[in-house]
mmCIF file of C-alpha atoms in Angstrom:
data_model
loop_
_atom_site.group_PDB
_atom_site.id
_atom_site.type_symbol
_atom_site.label_atom_id
_atom_site.label_comp_id
_atom_site.label_asym_id
_atom_site.label_seq_id
_atom_site.Cartn_x
_atom_site.Cartn_y
_atom_site.Cartn_z
ATOM 1 C CA MET Z 740 -16.415 -19.742 5.060
ATOM 2 C CA ASP Z 741 -18.797 -20.661 2.512
ATOM 3 C CA HIS Z 742 -21.116 -19.485 4.158
ATOM 4 C CA LEU Z 743 -19.631 -15.786 3.681
ATOM 5 C CA ILE Z 744 -19.739 -15.995 0.085
ATOM 6 C CA PRO Z 745 -22.625 -16.687 -2.632
ATOM 7 C CA SER Z 746 -22.640 -19.007 -4.930
ATOM 8 C CA GLU Z 747 -21.546 -16.821 -7.751
ATOM 9 C CA GLY Z 748 -18.719 -15.852 -5.491
ATOM 10 C CA ARG Z 749 -17.079 -19.116 -4.973
ATOM 11 C CA ALA Z 750 -17.383 -19.241 -8.930
ATOM 12 C CA GLU Z 751 -15.697 -16.104 -9.002
ATOM 13 C CA TRP Z 752 -12.680 -17.728 -6.845
ATOM 14 C CA ARG Z 753 -12.919 -20.827 -8.247
ATOM 15 C CA ALA Z 754 -11.808 -19.212 -11.426
ATOM 16 C CA HIS Z 755 -10.249 -16.464 -10.208
ATOM 17 C CA TRP Z 756 -8.512 -17.444 -6.990
ATOM 18 C CA THR Z 757 -4.029 -17.648 -8.320
ATOM 19 C CA VAL Z 758 -4.911 -14.298 -9.964
ATOM 20 C CA VAL Z 759 -5.173 -13.410 -5.978
ATOM 21 C CA VAL Z 760 -2.447 -15.168 -4.691
ATOM 22 C CA ALA Z 761 -0.289 -13.941 -7.499
ATOM 23 C CA SER Z 762 -0.799 -10.845 -6.410
ATOM 24 C CA ILE Z 763 -0.645 -10.993 -2.594
ATOM 25 C CA VAL Z 764 3.356 -11.821 -3.696
ATOM 26 C CA GLY Z 765 2.759 -8.807 -6.025
ATOM 27 C CA ILE Z 766 2.129 -5.836 -3.225
ATOM 28 C CA MET Z 767 3.946 -7.577 -0.562
ATOM 29 C CA ILE Z 768 7.714 -7.951 -2.373
ATOM 30 C CA GLY Z 769 6.482 -3.874 -3.538
ATOM 31 C CA GLN Z 770 6.848 -2.882 -0.026
ATOM 32 C CA ALA Z 771 10.263 -3.567 0.208
ATOM 33 C CA HIS Z 772 11.677 -0.598 0.758
ATOM 34 C CA LEU Z 773 9.507 0.954 2.522
ATOM 35 C CA TYR Z 774 9.974 -1.111 5.540
ATOM 36 C CA SER Z 775 13.420 -1.743 5.311
ATOM 37 C CA LEU Z 776 14.286 1.862 5.156
ATOM 38 C CA GLY Z 777 13.180 2.024 8.887
ATOM 39 C CA VAL Z 778 15.958 -1.144 9.755
ATOM 40 C CA MET Z 779 18.903 0.694 8.012
ATOM 41 C CA THR Z 780 17.740 3.903 9.625
ATOM 42 C CA ALA Z 781 20.922 4.019 12.397
ATOM 43 C CA PRO Z 782 23.951 1.759 9.970
ATOM 44 C CA LEU Z 783 23.152 4.330 6.725
ATOM 45 C CA GLU Z 784 22.872 7.467 9.528
ATOM 46 C CA GLN Z 785 26.370 6.136 11.219
ATOM 47 C CA GLU Z 786 27.747 5.545 8.088
ATOM 48 C CA PHE Z 787 27.498 8.760 5.988
ATOM 49 C CA GLY Z 788 26.012 10.924 8.519
ATOM 50 C CA TRP Z 789 23.522 11.789 6.973
ATOM 51 C CA SER Z 790 20.334 13.300 8.708
ATOM 52 C CA ARG Z 791 16.931 11.613 9.275
ATOM 53 C CA THR Z 792 15.891 13.231 6.798
ATOM 54 C CA GLN Z 793 17.309 13.147 4.203
ATOM 55 C CA LEU Z 794 17.943 9.233 3.972
ATOM 56 C CA ASN Z 795 14.323 9.076 3.977
ATOM 57 C CA SER Z 796 14.007 11.430 0.915
ATOM 58 C CA GLY Z 797 14.567 8.610 -1.288
ATOM 59 C CA LEU Z 798 10.680 8.372 -0.217
ATOM 60 C CA LEU Z 799 10.278 11.788 -1.314
ATOM 61 C CA ILE Z 800 11.779 10.808 -4.587
ATOM 62 C CA ILE Z 801 9.457 7.807 -4.920
ATOM 63 C CA SER Z 802 6.754 10.172 -5.105
ATOM 64 C CA MET Z 803 7.544 12.871 -7.426
ATOM 65 C CA VAL Z 804 7.811 9.817 -10.084
ATOM 66 C CA ILE Z 805 4.424 8.223 -9.180
ATOM 67 C CA PHE Z 806 3.030 11.267 -8.546
ATOM 68 C CA PRO Z 807 2.956 12.271 -12.387
ATOM 69 C CA LEU Z 808 3.512 9.149 -13.522
ATOM 70 C CA ALA Z 809 1.021 6.759 -12.180
ATOM 71 C CA PRO Z 810 -2.163 8.153 -14.525
ATOM 72 C CA ILE Z 811 0.072 6.664 -17.415
ATOM 73 C CA VAL Z 812 0.590 3.977 -15.754
ATOM 74 C CA GLY Z 813 -2.974 4.251 -15.894
ATOM 75 C CA MET Z 814 -3.781 4.728 -18.817
ATOM 76 C CA VAL Z 815 -1.159 2.171 -20.656
ATOM 77 C CA ILE Z 816 -2.827 -0.881 -18.047
ATOM 78 C CA ASP Z 817 -6.774 0.041 -18.875
ATOM 79 C CA ARG Z 818 -5.400 -0.096 -22.569
ATOM 80 C CA ILE Z 819 -2.561 -3.186 -22.819
ATOM 81 C CA GLY Z 820 -3.889 -4.965 -19.960
ATOM 82 C CA PRO Z 821 -2.331 -4.837 -16.245
ATOM 83 C CA ARG Z 822 0.139 -8.118 -16.403
ATOM 84 C CA LYS Z 823 2.901 -6.829 -19.167
ATOM 85 C CA ILE Z 824 3.010 -4.299 -16.483
ATOM 86 C CA ALA Z 825 3.144 -6.321 -13.711
ATOM 87 C CA LEU Z 826 5.941 -8.556 -15.054
ATOM 88 C CA CYS Z 827 8.271 -5.419 -16.434
ATOM 89 C CA GLY Z 828 7.985 -3.778 -12.780
ATOM 90 C CA VAL Z 829 9.149 -7.103 -10.665
ATOM 91 C CA ILE Z 830 12.095 -7.613 -12.851
ATOM 92 C CA THR Z 831 12.998 -3.624 -12.877
ATOM 93 C CA TYR Z 832 12.158 -3.387 -8.764
ATOM 94 C CA THR Z 833 13.652 -6.030 -7.560
ATOM 95 C CA LEU Z 834 17.031 -4.807 -9.353
ATOM 96 C CA SER Z 835 16.877 -1.692 -7.493
ATOM 97 C CA ILE Z 836 16.135 -2.343 -4.124
ATOM 98 C CA ALA Z 837 19.770 -5.363 -4.596
ATOM 99 C CA LEU Z 838 21.269 -1.458 -6.433
ATOM 100 C CA LEU Z 839 20.633 0.095 -3.627
ATOM 101 C CA SER Z 840 23.673 -2.032 -1.976
ATOM 102 C CA LEU Z 841 26.211 0.301 -4.060
ATOM 103 C CA ALA Z 842 24.746 3.625 -2.337
ATOM 104 C CA ARG Z 843 28.121 5.889 -1.371
ATOM 105 C CA GLN Z 844 28.886 9.339 -1.010
ATOM 106 C CA PRO Z 845 28.499 11.988 -2.311
ATOM 107 C CA LEU Z 846 24.446 12.372 -1.358
ATOM 108 C CA TRP Z 847 23.391 12.489 -4.775
ATOM 109 C CA THR Z 848 24.729 8.479 -5.136
ATOM 110 C CA TRP Z 849 21.107 7.445 -2.408
ATOM 111 C CA TRP Z 850 19.307 9.909 -4.502
ATOM 112 C CA LEU Z 851 20.177 8.403 -7.815
ATOM 113 C CA LEU Z 852 19.512 4.387 -6.423
ATOM 114 C CA TRP Z 853 16.084 5.510 -4.919
ATOM 115 C CA LEU Z 854 15.385 7.292 -8.988
ATOM 116 C CA LEU Z 855 15.334 3.914 -9.505
ATOM 117 C CA VAL Z 856 13.908 2.488 -7.564
ATOM 118 C CA ALA Z 857 11.148 4.551 -8.009
ATOM 119 C CA PHE Z 858 10.479 3.395 -11.912
ATOM 120 C CA GLY Z 859 10.604 -0.468 -10.420
ATOM 121 C CA HIS Z 860 7.792 0.836 -8.089
ATOM 122 C CA LEU Z 861 5.693 2.681 -10.459
ATOM 123 C CA LEU Z 862 4.808 -0.456 -12.343
ATOM 124 C CA ILE Z 863 4.023 -2.644 -9.401
ATOM 125 C CA LYS Z 864 1.544 -0.126 -7.791
ATOM 126 C CA PRO Z 865 -1.516 -1.238 -6.505
ATOM 127 C CA THR Z 866 -3.060 0.242 -9.537
ATOM 128 C CA VAL Z 867 -1.803 -3.075 -11.529
ATOM 129 C CA TRP Z 868 -2.896 -5.720 -8.962
ATOM 130 C CA VAL Z 869 -6.031 -3.930 -7.755
ATOM 131 C CA THR Z 870 -7.337 -3.660 -11.863
ATOM 132 C CA ALA Z 871 -6.622 -7.104 -12.576
ATOM 133 C CA ILE Z 872 -9.246 -8.173 -9.254
ATOM 134 C CA THR Z 873 -11.920 -4.837 -10.265
ATOM 135 C CA SER Z 874 -11.908 -6.761 -13.663
ATOM 136 C CA LEU Z 875 -12.779 -10.775 -12.585
ATOM 137 C CA PHE Z 876 -14.756 -9.978 -9.603
ATOM 138 C CA ARG Z 877 -18.067 -8.885 -8.974
ATOM 139 C CA LYS Z 878 -19.693 -10.274 -6.130
ATOM 140 C CA SER Z 879 -17.214 -11.746 -4.284
ATOM 141 C CA ARG Z 880 -14.657 -7.998 -4.953
ATOM 142 C CA GLY Z 881 -14.884 -6.741 -1.636
ATOM 143 C CA LEU Z 882 -12.955 -10.163 0.162
ATOM 144 C CA ALA Z 883 -10.678 -10.541 -3.466
ATOM 145 C CA LEU Z 884 -8.842 -7.074 -2.676
ATOM 146 C CA ALA Z 885 -8.853 -7.461 0.957
ATOM 147 C CA MET Z 886 -6.456 -10.836 0.493
ATOM 148 C CA ALA Z 887 -4.196 -9.067 -2.248
ATOM 149 C CA LEU Z 888 -3.844 -5.742 -0.048
ATOM 150 C CA SER Z 889 -3.591 -8.070 3.182
ATOM 151 C CA ALA Z 890 -0.274 -8.621 1.825
ATOM 152 C CA SER Z 891 1.043 -5.460 3.188
ATOM 153 C CA GLY Z 892 0.017 -6.594 6.291
ATOM 154 C CA LEU Z 893 2.822 -9.675 5.573
ATOM 155 C CA ALA Z 894 5.265 -7.493 4.280
ATOM 156 C CA ALA Z 895 5.447 -4.917 7.502
ATOM 157 C CA SER Z 896 5.315 -8.453 9.468
ATOM 158 C CA VAL Z 897 8.187 -10.141 7.399
ATOM 159 C CA ALA Z 898 10.526 -7.515 5.641
ATOM 160 C CA PRO Z 899 11.603 -5.421 8.868
ATOM 161 C CA ILE Z 900 12.425 -8.978 10.648
ATOM 162 C CA VAL Z 901 14.157 -9.456 7.547
ATOM 163 C CA THR Z 902 16.052 -6.627 7.287
ATOM 164 C CA ALA Z 903 17.273 -6.865 11.139
ATOM 165 C CA LEU Z 904 18.239 -10.698 10.022
ATOM 166 C CA LEU Z 905 20.512 -9.787 7.515
ATOM 167 C CA LEU Z 906 21.462 -6.568 8.824
ATOM 168 C CA GLU Z 907 22.999 -8.109 11.371
ATOM 169 C CA SER Z 908 24.181 -11.107 10.076
ATOM 170 C CA PHE Z 909 26.168 -9.125 6.978
ATOM 171 C CA GLY Z 910 26.350 -5.487 7.189
ATOM 172 C CA TRP Z 911 22.946 -3.332 5.148
ATOM 173 C CA ARG Z 912 25.324 -3.022 2.007
ATOM 174 C CA THR Z 913 24.545 -7.082 1.825
ATOM 175 C CA ALA Z 914 21.476 -7.247 3.624
ATOM 176 C CA TYR Z 915 20.639 -4.802 0.469
ATOM 177 C CA LEU Z 916 21.992 -7.381 -2.369
ATOM 178 C CA MET Z 917 20.447 -9.990 -0.699
ATOM 179 C CA LEU Z 918 17.045 -8.630 -0.175
ATOM 180 C CA GLY Z 919 16.749 -8.007 -3.989
ATOM 181 C CA GLY Z 920 17.743 -11.479 -4.587
ATOM 182 C CA ILE Z 921 15.191 -12.883 -2.864
ATOM 183 C CA ILE Z 922 11.910 -10.954 -3.529
ATOM 184 C CA GLY Z 923 13.190 -11.355 -6.709
ATOM 185 C CA LEU Z 924 13.491 -15.291 -6.835
ATOM 186 C CA ILE Z 925 9.896 -15.417 -5.148
ATOM 187 C CA SER Z 926 8.159 -12.971 -7.051
ATOM 188 C CA VAL Z 927 8.771 -13.235 -10.430
ATOM 189 C CA PRO Z 928 7.983 -16.841 -10.820
ATOM 190 C CA ILE Z 929 5.022 -17.117 -9.547
ATOM 191 C CA ILE Z 930 3.209 -13.655 -11.255
ATOM 192 C CA GLY Z 931 4.697 -14.721 -14.726
ATOM 193 C CA LEU Z 932 2.666 -17.902 -13.777
ATOM 194 C CA PHE Z 933 -0.574 -16.913 -12.399
ATOM 195 C CA PHE Z 934 -0.850 -13.084 -12.810
ATOM 196 C CA TRP Z 935 -3.853 -12.581 -15.800
ATOM 197 C CA SER Z 936 -7.025 -9.541 -15.565
ATOM 198 C CA ALA Z 937 -9.926 -10.077 -18.149
ATOM 199 C CA ARG Z 938 -8.676 -8.517 -20.964
ATOM 200 C CA ASP Z 939 -5.217 -10.960 -21.190
ATOM 201 C CA LYS Z 940 -5.023 -14.159 -22.574
ATOM 202 C CA ARG Z 941 -5.832 -17.305 -19.715
ATOM 203 C CA PRO Z 942 -3.252 -19.732 -19.304
ATOM 204 C CA THR Z 943 -4.627 -23.098 -20.557
ATOM 205 C CA PHE Z 944 -4.838 -24.673 -17.568
ATOM 206 C CA ALA Z 945 -6.218 -21.901 -15.763
ATOM 207 C CA PRO Z 946 -10.438 -22.631 -15.174
ATOM 208 C CA ALA Z 947 -13.211 -21.459 -17.076
ATOM 209 C CA ALA Z 948 -14.349 -18.010 -16.357
ATOM 210 C CA PRO Z 949 -17.722 -18.030 -14.440
ATOM 211 C CA LYS Z 950 -20.561 -16.420 -16.668
ATOM 212 C CA SER Z 951 -21.417 -13.456 -14.913
ATOM 213 C CA THR Z 952 -25.087 -12.777 -13.900
ATOM 214 C CA ALA Z 953 -25.117 -9.046 -12.962
ATOM 215 C CA PRO Z 954 -25.920 -5.677 -14.947
ATOM 216 C CA ALA Z 955 -24.149 -5.092 -17.159
ATOM 217 C CA GLU Z 956 -21.984 -1.508 -15.779
ATOM 218 C CA ILE Z 957 -21.871 1.919 -17.158
ATOM 219 C CA LYS Z 958 -19.116 3.631 -19.541
ATOM 220 C CA ARG Z 959 -19.080 7.143 -19.138
ATOM 221 C CA PRO Z 960 -16.607 9.351 -20.579
ATOM 222 C CA LEU Z 961 -13.014 9.270 -18.863
ATOM 223 C CA ARG Z 962 -13.322 13.564 -19.024
ATOM 224 C CA ASP Z 963 -16.582 13.606 -17.033
ATOM 225 C CA GLU Z 964 -15.102 11.174 -14.325
ATOM 226 C CA LEU Z 965 -11.811 13.429 -14.025
ATOM 227 C CA LYS Z 966 -13.724 16.438 -13.069
ATOM 228 C CA SER Z 967 -15.744 15.036 -10.501
ATOM 229 C CA PHE Z 968 -15.525 15.982 -7.181
ATOM 230 C CA THR Z 969 -16.397 12.323 -6.141
ATOM 231 C CA LEU Z 970 -13.059 12.020 -7.537
ATOM 232 C CA LEU Z 971 -11.431 14.537 -6.028
ATOM 233 C CA LYS Z 972 -12.083 13.936 -2.106
ATOM 234 C CA LEU Z 973 -10.829 10.441 -2.838
ATOM 235 C CA VAL Z 974 -7.954 11.985 -3.982
ATOM 236 C CA ALA Z 975 -7.599 14.300 -0.825
ATOM 237 C CA THR Z 976 -8.840 11.372 1.420
ATOM 238 C CA ALA Z 977 -6.281 9.017 -0.473
ATOM 239 C CA LEU Z 978 -3.020 12.156 0.010
ATOM 240 C CA ILE Z 979 -4.013 12.713 3.716
ATOM 241 C CA MET Z 980 -4.449 8.797 4.694
ATOM 242 C CA SER Z 981 -1.000 7.902 3.294
ATOM 243 C CA ILE Z 982 1.367 10.832 4.831
ATOM 244 C CA VAL Z 983 -0.075 9.936 7.813
ATOM 245 C CA GLY Z 984 0.444 6.426 7.303
ATOM 246 C CA ALA Z 985 3.836 6.313 5.743
ATOM 247 C CA GLY Z 986 4.776 8.658 8.205
ATOM 248 C CA LEU Z 987 4.465 6.388 11.119
ATOM 249 C CA ILE Z 988 5.617 3.876 9.583
ATOM 250 C CA VAL Z 989 8.489 4.661 8.288
ATOM 251 C CA SER Z 990 8.958 6.410 11.370
ATOM 252 C CA MET Z 991 7.937 3.870 14.124
ATOM 253 C CA VAL Z 992 11.267 2.206 14.984
ATOM 254 C CA PRO Z 993 13.143 4.867 15.310
ATOM 255 C CA ILE Z 994 10.025 6.996 17.769
ATOM 256 C CA LEU Z 995 10.272 3.173 19.842
ATOM 257 C CA LYS Z 996 13.875 3.715 20.350
ATOM 258 C CA SER Z 997 13.754 6.760 21.423
ATOM 259 C CA SER Z 998 11.367 5.779 23.744
ATOM 260 C CA GLY Z 999 14.190 3.108 25.039
ATOM 261 C CA PHE Z 1000 13.369 -0.216 23.047
ATOM 262 C CA SER Z 1001 16.306 -2.057 21.510
ATOM 263 C CA THR Z 1002 16.626 -2.375 17.597
ATOM 264 C CA ALA Z 1003 15.125 -5.947 18.064
ATOM 265 C CA ASN Z 1004 12.231 -5.339 20.373
ATOM 266 C CA ALA Z 1005 11.438 -2.413 18.195
ATOM 267 C CA ALA Z 1006 11.586 -3.962 15.009
ATOM 268 C CA ALA Z 1007 9.561 -6.652 16.666
ATOM 269 C CA ILE Z 1008 6.207 -4.489 17.989
ATOM 270 C CA VAL Z 1009 6.515 -2.634 14.597
ATOM 271 C CA GLY Z 1010 5.561 -6.104 13.209
ATOM 272 C CA VAL Z 1011 3.073 -6.234 14.840
ATOM 273 C CA ILE Z 1012 1.388 -3.795 13.004
ATOM 274 C CA GLY Z 1013 1.396 -6.598 10.165
ATOM 275 C CA VAL Z 1014 -0.924 -9.185 12.008
ATOM 276 C CA SER Z 1015 -3.004 -6.385 12.752
ATOM 277 C CA GLN Z 1016 -3.244 -5.310 9.256
ATOM 278 C CA ILE Z 1017 -4.332 -8.638 7.811
ATOM 279 C CA VAL Z 1018 -7.496 -8.753 10.178
ATOM 280 C CA GLY Z 1019 -8.110 -5.477 9.724
ATOM 281 C CA ARG Z 1020 -8.093 -5.618 6.084
ATOM 282 C CA LEU Z 1021 -10.184 -9.263 6.089
ATOM 283 C CA SER Z 1022 -12.495 -8.019 8.499
ATOM 284 C CA ALA Z 1023 -12.522 -4.806 5.760
ATOM 285 C CA GLY Z 1024 -13.193 -7.187 3.177
ATOM 286 C CA LEU Z 1025 -16.319 -8.610 4.235
ATOM 287 C CA LEU Z 1026 -17.729 -5.683 5.656
ATOM 288 C CA LEU Z 1027 -17.215 -3.959 2.182
ATOM 289 C CA ASP Z 1028 -19.631 -6.693 0.761
ATOM 290 C CA ARG Z 1029 -22.018 -5.680 3.035
ATOM 291 C CA VAL Z 1030 -21.488 -2.721 4.630
ATOM 292 C CA ASP Z 1031 -21.420 1.002 3.396
ATOM 293 C CA ALA Z 1032 -17.449 1.376 2.905
ATOM 294 C CA ARG Z 1033 -18.251 5.236 3.974
ATOM 295 C CA PHE Z 1034 -18.917 4.615 7.076
ATOM 296 C CA VAL Z 1035 -16.114 1.436 7.626
ATOM 297 C CA GLY Z 1036 -13.498 4.052 5.865
ATOM 298 C CA ALA Z 1037 -14.349 6.369 8.218
ATOM 299 C CA VAL Z 1038 -14.290 4.142 10.939
ATOM 300 C CA THR Z 1039 -10.489 2.655 10.199
ATOM 301 C CA LEU Z 1040 -9.684 6.437 9.168
ATOM 302 C CA SER Z 1041 -10.401 7.517 12.441
ATOM 303 C CA CYS Z 1042 -7.948 4.851 14.678
ATOM 304 C CA PRO Z 1043 -4.368 6.368 13.805
ATOM 305 C CA LEU Z 1044 -4.876 9.443 15.818
ATOM 306 C CA VAL Z 1045 -5.765 6.908 18.931
ATOM 307 C CA THR Z 1046 -1.833 5.437 17.853
ATOM 308 C CA CYS Z 1047 -0.595 9.229 17.891
ATOM 309 C CA LEU Z 1048 -1.953 9.913 21.441
ATOM 310 C CA ILE Z 1049 -0.906 6.376 22.472
ATOM 311 C CA LEU Z 1050 2.533 7.440 21.740
ATOM 312 C CA ILE Z 1051 2.833 10.997 22.435
ATOM 313 C CA PHE Z 1052 1.873 10.651 26.277
ATOM 314 C CA ALA Z 1053 2.957 6.890 27.303
ATOM 315 C CA PRO Z 1054 6.028 6.421 25.996
ATOM 316 C CA GLY Z 1055 8.374 3.638 26.823
ATOM 317 C CA SER Z 1056 5.055 0.973 27.916
ATOM 318 C CA ALA Z 1057 5.265 -2.281 26.301
ATOM 319 C CA PRO Z 1058 1.954 -3.492 26.266
ATOM 320 C CA LEU Z 1059 0.652 0.714 25.323
ATOM 321 C CA ALA Z 1060 3.064 0.270 22.652
ATOM 322 C CA ILE Z 1061 2.176 -2.589 21.261
ATOM 323 C CA LEU Z 1062 -1.848 -1.464 21.433
ATOM 324 C CA ALA Z 1063 -0.424 1.239 19.670
ATOM 325 C CA VAL Z 1064 0.607 -0.690 16.851
ATOM 326 C CA ILE Z 1065 -2.564 -2.946 16.463
ATOM 327 C CA VAL Z 1066 -4.238 -0.361 16.253
ATOM 328 C CA PHE Z 1067 -2.524 1.332 13.552
ATOM 329 C CA GLY Z 1068 -2.524 -1.899 12.345
ATOM 330 C CA VAL Z 1069 -6.203 -1.958 11.973
ATOM 331 C CA SER Z 1070 -5.915 1.160 9.892
ATOM 332 C CA VAL Z 1071 -3.527 1.500 7.714
ATOM 333 C CA GLY Z 1072 -5.073 -2.333 6.623
ATOM 334 C CA ALA Z 1073 -8.346 -1.165 5.894
ATOM 335 C CA GLU Z 1074 -7.413 2.353 4.250
ATOM 336 C CA VAL Z 1075 -6.695 1.076 0.931
ATOM 337 C CA GLU Z 1076 -8.948 -0.923 0.406
ATOM 338 C CA VAL Z 1077 -11.736 1.488 0.821
ATOM 339 C CA ILE Z 1078 -10.848 3.896 -1.490
ATOM 340 C CA ALA Z 1079 -10.132 1.105 -3.857
ATOM 341 C CA TYR Z 1080 -13.655 -0.542 -3.509
ATOM 342 C CA LEU Z 1081 -15.549 3.046 -3.540
ATOM 343 C CA ALA Z 1082 -13.340 3.625 -6.783
ATOM 344 C CA GLY Z 1083 -14.179 0.414 -7.987
ATOM 345 C CA LYS Z 1084 -17.916 1.185 -7.912
ATOM 346 C CA ILE Z 1085 -18.335 4.372 -8.681
ATOM 347 C CA PHE Z 1086 -15.921 4.616 -11.741
ATOM 348 C CA SER Z 1087 -16.617 2.944 -15.040
ATOM 349 C CA PRO Z 1088 -14.797 -0.206 -15.314
ATOM 350 C CA THR Z 1089 -13.129 1.106 -18.940
ATOM 351 C CA ASN Z 1090 -11.312 3.795 -16.696
ATOM 352 C CA PHE Z 1091 -10.418 2.675 -14.353
ATOM 353 C CA GLY Z 1092 -6.684 1.887 -14.504
ATOM 354 C CA THR Z 1093 -6.472 6.302 -15.693
ATOM 355 C CA LEU Z 1094 -8.531 6.963 -12.437
ATOM 356 C CA PHE Z 1095 -7.195 4.819 -9.549
ATOM 357 C CA GLY Z 1096 -3.706 5.589 -10.996
ATOM 358 C CA VAL Z 1097 -4.377 9.469 -9.915
ATOM 359 C CA ILE Z 1098 -5.782 8.675 -6.663
ATOM 360 C CA VAL Z 1099 -2.446 6.185 -6.456
ATOM 361 C CA GLY Z 1100 -0.372 8.726 -7.450
ATOM 362 C CA LEU Z 1101 -1.554 11.055 -4.822
ATOM 363 C CA MET Z 1102 -1.048 7.657 -2.724
ATOM 364 C CA SER Z 1103 2.822 7.900 -3.664
ATOM 365 C CA LEU Z 1104 3.442 11.572 -2.882
ATOM 366 C CA GLY Z 1105 1.954 10.854 0.091
ATOM 367 C CA ASN Z 1106 3.985 8.325 1.037
ATOM 368 C CA GLY Z 1107 6.821 10.398 0.589
ATOM 369 C CA LEU Z 1108 5.670 13.534 2.288
ATOM 370 C CA GLY Z 1109 5.273 11.627 5.718
ATOM 371 C CA PRO Z 1110 8.353 10.536 5.982
ATOM 372 C CA VAL Z 1111 10.305 13.965 5.154
ATOM 373 C CA LEU Z 1112 8.071 15.371 7.728
ATOM 374 C CA GLY Z 1113 8.322 13.401 10.630
ATOM 375 C CA GLY Z 1114 12.021 13.172 10.054
ATOM 376 C CA LEU Z 1115 12.464 16.905 9.609
ATOM 377 C CA SER Z 1116 9.718 17.118 12.666
ATOM 378 C CA TYR Z 1117 12.941 15.236 14.722
ATOM 379 C CA ASP Z 1118 15.617 17.156 13.278
ATOM 380 C CA LEU Z 1119 14.297 20.497 14.273
ATOM 381 C CA ALA Z 1120 12.612 19.780 17.573
ATOM 382 C CA GLY Z 1121 14.559 16.464 18.749
ATOM 383 C CA SER Z 1122 11.287 14.684 19.067
ATOM 384 C CA TYR Z 1123 8.528 13.047 16.661
ATOM 385 C CA VAL Z 1124 6.331 14.565 19.392
ATOM 386 C CA PRO Z 1125 4.709 17.994 16.728
ATOM 387 C CA ALA Z 1126 4.878 14.843 13.843
ATOM 388 C CA LEU Z 1127 2.426 13.088 16.143
ATOM 389 C CA TRP Z 1128 0.335 15.875 16.824
ATOM 390 C CA GLY Z 1129 -0.033 17.487 13.415
ATOM 391 C CA ALA Z 1130 -1.486 13.276 12.352
ATOM 392 C CA VAL Z 1131 -4.513 13.880 14.548
ATOM 393 C CA PRO Z 1132 -5.948 16.504 12.660
ATOM 394 C CA LEU Z 1133 -5.313 14.775 9.471
ATOM 395 C CA SER Z 1134 -6.596 11.934 11.290
ATOM 396 C CA LEU Z 1135 -10.322 13.519 11.485
ATOM 397 C CA LEU Z 1136 -9.903 15.086 7.845
ATOM 398 C CA SER Z 1137 -9.758 12.579 5.983
ATOM 399 C CA ALA Z 1138 -13.087 10.357 8.007
ATOM 400 C CA TYR Z 1139 -14.591 13.098 7.429
ATOM 401 C CA LEU Z 1140 -14.059 13.544 3.449
ATOM 402 C CA ILE Z 1141 -14.806 9.746 3.168
ATOM 403 C CA VAL Z 1142 -18.298 9.988 4.476
ATOM 404 C CA SER Z 1143 -18.781 13.414 2.321
ATOM 405 C CA VAL Z 1144 -18.107 11.033 -0.593
ATOM 406 C CA GLY Z 1145 -21.872 10.136 -0.693
ATOM 407 C CA ARG Z 1146 -23.843 7.457 -1.268
ATOM 408 C CA TYR Z 1147 -21.898 5.031 -4.338
ATOM 409 C CA PRO Z 1148 -23.850 3.541 -7.447
ATOM 410 C CA THR Z 1149 -24.775 -0.174 -7.248
ATOM 411 C CA PRO Z 1150 -25.547 -2.584 -9.851
ATOM 412 C CA SER Z 1151 -29.298 -2.282 -8.829
ATOM 413 C CA ILE Z 1152 -28.748 1.349 -9.848
ATOM 414 C CA ASP Z 1153 -26.878 1.350 -12.891
ATOM 415 C CA ALA Z 1154 -28.927 -1.370 -14.002
ATOM 416 C CA ASP Z 1155 -31.826 1.486 -14.382
ATOM 417 C CA ARG Z 1156 -30.238 4.147 -15.480
#
């Protein structure tokens, strides 16, 4: 891959590759609650008699917590760095996943446990990992973000299968307990040893950071950037794409089951999303360092409409179901990366945590609304088809918004100002 990365980019990788690895682990474990919920839906529904809207309401609670607090966490990251936030977050999140095993009637106990998940998840949102990578990489930023954010694709591939195996072997309570233990044992030591940003004290074993020859980035007032129309467009795009993406992710197993697939086969097909997500993210990462990010985003943000149309018009077809999740995975793989890349190019690095925190807050709101709207579609119409039809124009709207952002500044442009 050396011929695809400029010499200064290779120097960045030699100095900071462990940060990308730690970010992969952090992002991967941070998706456990999302990708396990679809597998857990049937046994929870059977034991407690809750509707799917009620079961998915935990994700809405996460959104309600993260939506107002993500910018505040981003502001703290801008002041103390992401390392301390990440370490606190992985410990809190690990414990909260394990505590989901304590769910009981009445419904408010489920909501209380998801409130704990929300606070843990708040501290390991992409803002933490993206801020660190953006501070350390310039020439190879697109690829570094792609490598890190591809972890959600790994989670999409691994989490449903691992959760299904634990569920079939031990039941849902022990499955949640063991899932929390597994992610804690993996994540805490890796992030503790290998994760830092440009403002954190580097471990003694870390390679020396390369000297950058790039022009200094312009610092802009936070107030001006918060009022910018560009931020509004990125926020709207993030909200729409997360509603569509999270709604499809959580509902995909139930959608396939309603089309005649068994739980195991549906989970296996959904696992394909993860592989295609990784391919889409890595491909986008290489493109973003070379091609206008707006056009990469427009193509990928349009892809979910293909998935929805296949699921509507060809239910029960295994080959087409696999095609649908592959297209969806490629789209999901590139979406967040495009937003993160554009934000890193457009906004001042001193304000990045705060501004990306605003974007992440809206993404989290969408992540909560999407599954609830999908579950509501099923509860009211007995089908996910109305929700699938609604996702089609939303996909087109998000593609239009990302193109309308306008040309983002390049280092040479900034240097001339």
